[in-house]
Amino acid sequence: MSYQQFWRSLAQTYDEGEAKAIARMVYEVRFGLTLPDLLLGKDTQLSADQQEELQEIVRRLQKQEPVQYILGQAEFCGRTFHVAPGVLIPRPETEELCRWIAKEAKGIREHSILDIGTGSGCIAITLAAELPEAQVTAWDISEQALVIARDNAKQLNINVRFDQVDILHYQNTSPSPSSLSLIVSNPPYILNKERARMENNVLGYEPHLALFVPDDDPLLFYRAIATFGQKALKPGGSLYFEINPLCTAELQDLLRMMSYHDIETRCDEYGKQRLMKAIR
């Protein structure tokens, strides 16, 4: 199977541009062939075993399994993270959230940062790398996710503390009251009623625990995190969220009611309100 045959075999599942991008990623990550190599015809030099592996990858892609899970990795803020079905695949809007935080926090000493619902660890590890003087802790309810996150931190040689914590039933006394300068979270925020409009590659493969909230309580995780932040954040500390655009106004009202101020909302690359910041 050639590069041309590979991406054309995906044409009924993905549009042409996406099919070509997926094919290039597969050839580069799995077989070490760059686009210039493909243009020189080196894709035809794969061994019989490699061709068999390629056929299996095509079968999985045709079932809409995300290429990042197939390859076991995803790029995020210039770093390569291991991903598997137990964690969400990092997305560009989350990169925007990290860049926003890193830009505003750069140069501030003695930062203490908590990432709630860390998944692959991409937010916590990125912030720890970009803000080397910060002390970064990351929580997740899933032990499977924490295994992946810890492995990512080890592979990237970044120091982050990971703990298994359920923010909806938070009991512990650590961190101590008013000790954090920043809390960040990309919590579950997709409403169950939105499932019908979602792509199969997300709905069929990514962890629902990290995706969905009840339709009758869309702010479930934001409320819990903001409540925790009232005690754990230093005065003037920052709360950063990735958000559901459908719930922007409700979340702003909730944060104001909880005495957060200077609330700022930003849009993603598609013009949807996706990021929010508030000050304690």
CSV table of C-alpha atoms in Angstrom, one decimal:
chain,number,residue,atom,x,y,z
A,1,MET,CA,0.0,0.0,0.0
A,2,SER,CA,1.4,3.4,-1.0
A,3,TYR,CA,0.8,6.8,0.6
A,4,GLN,CA,-1.7,7.7,-2.1
A,5,GLN,CA,-3.6,4.4,-1.6
A,6,PHE,CA,-3.5,4.9,2.2
A,7,TRP,CA,-5.1,8.3,2.3
A,8,ARG,CA,-7.6,7.5,-0.5
A,9,SER,CA,-8.7,4.5,1.5
A,10,LEU,CA,-9.8,6.9,4.2
A,11,ALA,CA,-11.7,9.2,1.8
A,12,GLN,CA,-15.2,7.8,2.7
A,13,THR,CA,-14.5,8.4,6.4
A,14,TYR,CA,-12.5,11.7,6.4
A,15,ASP,CA,-12.3,14.6,4.0
A,16,GLU,CA,-9.3,14.7,1.7
A,17,GLY,CA,-7.3,17.2,3.8
A,18,GLU,CA,-7.8,15.3,7.0
A,19,ALA,CA,-7.1,12.0,5.3
A,20,LYS,CA,-3.8,13.2,4.0
A,21,ALA,CA,-2.8,14.7,7.4
A,22,ILE,CA,-3.6,11.5,9.1
A,23,ALA,CA,-1.6,9.5,6.6
A,24,ARG,CA,1.4,11.8,7.0
A,25,MET,CA,1.2,11.4,10.7
A,26,VAL,CA,1.1,7.6,10.5
A,27,TYR,CA,4.0,7.3,8.1
A,28,GLU,CA,6.2,9.7,10.2
A,29,VAL,CA,5.4,8.4,13.7
A,30,ARG,CA,5.2,4.7,12.9
A,31,PHE,CA,7.7,4.4,10.1
A,32,GLY,CA,9.9,7.5,10.3
A,33,LEU,CA,9.0,8.7,6.8
A,34,THR,CA,8.6,12.5,6.4
A,35,LEU,CA,6.6,14.2,3.6
A,36,PRO,CA,9.8,14.6,1.4
A,37,ASP,CA,10.4,10.8,1.9
A,38,LEU,CA,6.8,10.1,0.7
A,39,LEU,CA,7.2,12.4,-2.3
A,40,LEU,CA,10.4,10.4,-3.2
A,41,GLY,CA,8.5,7.2,-3.1
A,42,LYS,CA,10.0,5.7,0.0
A,43,ASP,CA,6.5,4.6,1.1
A,44,THR,CA,6.8,1.7,-1.4
A,45,GLN,CA,9.9,0.4,0.4
A,46,LEU,CA,8.1,-0.8,3.6
A,47,SER,CA,8.7,-4.4,4.6
A,48,ALA,CA,5.9,-7.0,4.5
A,49,ASP,CA,5.5,-6.7,8.3
A,50,GLN,CA,5.2,-2.9,8.0
A,51,GLN,CA,2.7,-3.3,5.2
A,52,GLU,CA,0.6,-5.6,7.4
A,53,GLU,CA,0.8,-3.1,10.2
A,54,LEU,CA,-0.3,-0.4,7.8
A,55,GLN,CA,-3.4,-2.4,6.7
A,56,GLU,CA,-4.4,-2.9,10.4
A,57,ILE,CA,-4.0,0.9,11.0
A,58,VAL,CA,-6.3,1.5,8.0
A,59,ARG,CA,-8.9,-0.9,9.4
A,60,ARG,CA,-8.9,0.9,12.7
A,61,LEU,CA,-9.1,4.4,11.1
A,62,GLN,CA,-12.0,3.3,8.9
A,63,LYS,CA,-13.9,2.5,12.2
A,64,GLN,CA,-13.1,6.1,13.2
A,65,GLU,CA,-10.7,5.2,16.0
A,66,PRO,CA,-8.7,8.4,16.7
A,67,VAL,CA,-5.2,8.2,15.1
A,68,GLN,CA,-3.7,9.6,18.3
A,69,TYR,CA,-4.9,6.4,20.2
A,70,ILE,CA,-3.7,4.2,17.4
A,71,LEU,CA,-0.2,5.8,17.5
A,72,GLY,CA,-0.3,6.3,21.3
A,73,GLN,CA,0.7,9.9,21.2
A,74,ALA,CA,-0.5,13.5,20.6
A,75,GLU,CA,1.3,16.8,20.2
A,76,PHE,CA,0.5,19.6,22.7
A,77,CYS,CA,2.3,22.9,23.0
A,78,GLY,CA,5.3,21.6,21.2
A,79,ARG,CA,5.6,18.4,23.3
A,80,THR,CA,4.7,14.8,22.6
A,81,PHE,CA,2.3,13.2,25.1
A,82,HIS,CA,1.4,9.6,25.5
A,83,VAL,CA,-2.4,9.1,25.1
A,84,ALA,CA,-4.7,6.1,25.4
A,85,PRO,CA,-8.4,5.6,25.6
A,86,GLY,CA,-8.4,6.3,29.4
A,87,VAL,CA,-7.6,10.0,28.8
A,88,LEU,CA,-8.9,12.7,26.5
A,89,ILE,CA,-6.9,13.6,23.4
A,90,PRO,CA,-5.5,17.2,24.0
A,91,ARG,CA,-7.0,19.8,21.8
A,92,PRO,CA,-6.0,23.2,20.4
A,93,GLU,CA,-8.4,25.2,22.7
A,94,THR,CA,-6.6,23.7,25.7
A,95,GLU,CA,-3.3,24.8,24.2
A,96,GLU,CA,-4.8,28.3,24.1
A,97,LEU,CA,-5.7,28.0,27.8
A,98,CYS,CA,-2.1,27.1,28.7
A,99,ARG,CA,-0.7,29.9,26.6
A,100,TRP,CA,-3.0,32.4,28.3
A,101,ILE,CA,-1.9,31.2,31.7
A,102,ALA,CA,1.8,31.0,30.9
A,103,LYS,CA,1.8,34.5,29.4
A,104,GLU,CA,0.1,36.1,32.4
A,105,ALA,CA,2.1,34.2,35.0
A,106,LYS,CA,5.5,34.5,33.4
A,107,GLY,CA,8.0,36.2,35.8
A,108,ILE,CA,5.8,35.8,38.9
A,109,ARG,CA,7.7,33.9,41.6
A,110,GLU,CA,6.4,31.3,44.0
A,111,HIS,CA,3.5,30.2,41.9
A,112,SER,CA,1.5,27.3,43.4
A,113,ILE,CA,-0.7,25.8,40.7
A,114,LEU,CA,-3.4,23.1,40.8
A,115,ASP,CA,-4.8,21.4,37.7
A,116,ILE,CA,-8.1,19.6,38.5
A,117,GLY,CA,-9.0,16.7,36.2
A,118,THR,CA,-5.6,16.4,34.6
A,119,GLY,CA,-6.1,13.5,32.3
A,120,SER,CA,-2.9,13.0,30.3
A,121,GLY,CA,-1.3,15.7,32.4
A,122,CYS,CA,-0.9,18.0,29.4
A,123,ILE,CA,-2.0,21.2,31.2
A,124,ALA,CA,0.0,20.6,34.4
A,125,ILE,CA,3.1,19.4,32.6
A,126,THR,CA,3.0,22.3,30.1
A,127,LEU,CA,2.6,24.9,32.9
A,128,ALA,CA,5.4,23.3,35.0
A,129,ALA,CA,7.7,23.4,31.9
A,130,GLU,CA,6.8,27.0,31.0
A,131,LEU,CA,6.8,28.2,34.6
A,132,PRO,CA,9.8,26.4,36.1
A,133,GLU,CA,9.7,28.2,39.4
A,134,ALA,CA,6.1,27.1,40.0
A,135,GLN,CA,5.0,24.3,42.2
A,136,VAL,CA,2.4,22.3,40.2
A,137,THR,CA,0.0,19.7,41.5
A,138,ALA,CA,-2.5,17.8,39.4
A,139,TRP,CA,-5.6,15.8,40.4
A,140,ASP,CA,-7.7,13.2,38.7
A,141,ILE,CA,-10.3,10.8,39.8
A,142,SER,CA,-9.0,8.1,37.4
A,143,GLU,CA,-6.1,6.0,38.4
A,144,GLN,CA,-5.7,5.0,34.8
A,145,ALA,CA,-5.3,8.6,33.8
A,146,LEU,CA,-2.8,9.3,36.6
A,147,VAL,CA,-0.6,6.4,35.4
A,148,ILE,CA,-0.5,8.0,32.0
A,149,ALA,CA,0.1,11.5,33.4
A,150,ARG,CA,2.9,10.4,35.6
A,151,ASP,CA,4.5,8.6,32.7
A,152,ASN,CA,4.3,11.7,30.6
A,153,ALA,CA,5.9,13.8,33.3
A,154,LYS,CA,8.7,11.3,33.7
A,155,GLN,CA,9.3,11.0,29.9
A,156,LEU,CA,9.4,14.8,29.6
A,157,ASN,CA,11.5,15.2,32.8
A,158,ILE,CA,9.0,17.6,34.3
A,159,ASN,CA,8.3,17.8,38.0
A,160,VAL,CA,4.5,17.6,38.8
A,161,ARG,CA,2.8,16.1,41.9
A,162,PHE,CA,-0.1,13.8,40.9
A,163,ASP,CA,-2.9,12.8,43.4
A,164,GLN,CA,-6.1,10.8,43.0
A,165,VAL,CA,-8.8,13.2,44.1
A,166,ASP,CA,-12.5,13.4,43.3
A,167,ILE,CA,-13.3,17.1,43.4
A,168,LEU,CA,-17.1,16.3,43.7
A,169,HIS,CA,-16.4,14.6,47.1
A,170,TYR,CA,-13.4,16.5,48.3
A,171,GLN,CA,-12.5,15.6,51.9
A,172,ASN,CA,-8.8,16.2,52.3
A,173,THR,CA,-7.2,19.2,54.1
A,174,SER,CA,-4.4,19.5,51.5
A,175,PRO,CA,-3.6,22.0,50.0
A,176,SER,CA,-3.9,24.2,53.0
A,177,PRO,CA,-6.4,27.1,53.0
A,178,SER,CA,-5.4,30.1,50.8
A,179,SER,CA,-2.2,28.4,49.6
A,180,LEU,CA,-2.8,28.3,45.9
A,181,SER,CA,-2.1,31.2,43.5
A,182,LEU,CA,-3.9,29.5,40.5
A,183,ILE,CA,-6.4,26.7,39.8
A,184,VAL,CA,-7.0,25.5,36.3
A,185,SER,CA,-9.4,23.0,35.0
A,186,ASN,CA,-10.8,21.5,31.8
A,187,PRO,CA,-13.6,19.6,33.5
A,188,PRO,CA,-16.4,17.5,31.9
A,189,TYR,CA,-18.7,20.0,30.3
A,190,ILE,CA,-20.6,18.5,27.4
A,191,LEU,CA,-24.3,18.1,28.0
A,192,ASN,CA,-25.9,14.7,27.3
A,193,LYS,CA,-28.2,16.2,24.8
A,194,GLU,CA,-25.2,17.2,22.7
A,195,ARG,CA,-24.3,13.6,22.1
A,196,ALA,CA,-26.3,13.4,18.9
A,197,ARG,CA,-24.2,16.1,17.2
A,198,MET,CA,-20.8,14.6,18.2
A,199,GLU,CA,-18.4,12.8,15.9
A,200,ASN,CA,-18.1,9.0,16.3
A,201,ASN,CA,-14.4,9.2,16.8
A,202,VAL,CA,-15.1,11.1,20.1
A,203,LEU,CA,-18.3,9.5,21.2
A,204,GLY,CA,-17.1,5.9,20.5
A,205,TYR,CA,-13.5,6.1,21.9
A,206,GLU,CA,-12.8,8.9,24.3
A,207,PRO,CA,-13.7,8.5,28.0
A,208,HIS,CA,-17.2,9.6,28.8
A,209,LEU,CA,-16.2,10.2,32.4
A,210,ALA,CA,-14.1,13.1,31.2
A,211,LEU,CA,-16.7,14.4,28.7
A,212,PHE,CA,-20.2,14.6,30.0
A,213,VAL,CA,-22.3,16.3,32.6
A,214,PRO,CA,-26.0,15.9,33.4
A,215,ASP,CA,-28.3,18.2,31.3
A,216,ASP,CA,-30.0,19.4,34.5
A,217,ASP,CA,-26.7,20.4,36.2
A,218,PRO,CA,-24.2,21.6,33.5
A,219,LEU,CA,-22.2,23.6,36.1
A,220,LEU,CA,-21.7,20.6,38.4
A,221,PHE,CA,-17.8,20.5,38.2
A,222,TYR,CA,-17.4,24.3,37.9
A,223,ARG,CA,-19.4,24.8,41.1
A,224,ALA,CA,-17.4,22.3,43.0
A,225,ILE,CA,-14.1,23.7,41.8
A,226,ALA,CA,-15.1,27.3,42.4
A,227,THR,CA,-16.3,26.4,45.9
A,228,PHE,CA,-13.0,24.7,46.6
A,229,GLY,CA,-11.2,27.8,45.2
A,230,GLN,CA,-12.9,30.1,47.7
A,231,LYS,CA,-10.9,28.4,50.5
A,232,ALA,CA,-7.8,27.2,48.6
A,233,LEU,CA,-6.9,30.3,46.5
A,234,LYS,CA,-5.0,33.1,47.9
A,235,PRO,CA,-6.7,36.5,47.8
A,236,GLY,CA,-6.2,37.7,44.2
A,237,GLY,CA,-5.6,34.2,43.1
A,238,SER,CA,-6.8,33.1,39.6
A,239,LEU,CA,-9.3,30.5,38.5
A,240,TYR,CA,-9.0,29.4,34.8
A,241,PHE,CA,-11.5,27.2,33.0
A,242,GLU,CA,-12.1,25.7,29.6
A,243,ILE,CA,-15.9,26.0,29.2
A,244,ASN,CA,-18.9,25.0,27.2
A,245,PRO,CA,-20.1,28.0,25.1
A,246,LEU,CA,-23.7,27.0,25.8
A,247,CYS,CA,-23.2,27.8,29.5
A,248,THR,CA,-21.1,31.0,29.4
A,249,ALA,CA,-23.6,33.3,31.0
A,250,GLU,CA,-24.6,30.8,33.7
A,251,LEU,CA,-21.1,30.3,34.7
A,252,GLN,CA,-20.3,34.0,34.8
A,253,ASP,CA,-23.4,34.5,37.1
A,254,LEU,CA,-22.3,31.6,39.3
A,255,LEU,CA,-18.8,33.0,39.7
A,256,ARG,CA,-20.1,36.5,40.5
A,257,MET,CA,-22.5,35.1,43.1
A,258,MET,CA,-19.5,33.3,44.7
A,259,SER,CA,-17.7,36.7,44.9
A,260,TYR,CA,-15.2,36.1,42.1
A,261,HIS,CA,-14.5,39.2,40.1
A,262,ASP,CA,-12.7,40.5,37.0
A,263,ILE,CA,-14.3,37.7,35.0
A,264,GLU,CA,-12.8,37.5,31.5
A,265,THR,CA,-14.0,35.2,28.7
A,266,ARG,CA,-12.0,34.4,25.5
A,267,CYS,CA,-13.0,32.7,22.2
A,268,ASP,CA,-11.3,29.8,20.5
A,269,GLU,CA,-10.0,29.8,16.9
A,270,TYR,CA,-13.6,29.3,15.7
A,271,GLY,CA,-15.0,32.2,17.6
A,272,LYS,CA,-16.7,30.2,20.3
A,273,GLN,CA,-16.5,31.3,23.9
A,274,ARG,CA,-14.3,28.6,25.3
A,275,LEU,CA,-12.0,30.0,28.0
A,276,MET,CA,-12.8,31.8,31.2
A,277,LYS,CA,-10.7,33.5,34.0
A,278,ALA,CA,-11.9,34.8,37.4
A,279,ILE,CA,-10.1,36.3,40.4
A,280,ARG,CA,-10.8,35.4,44.0
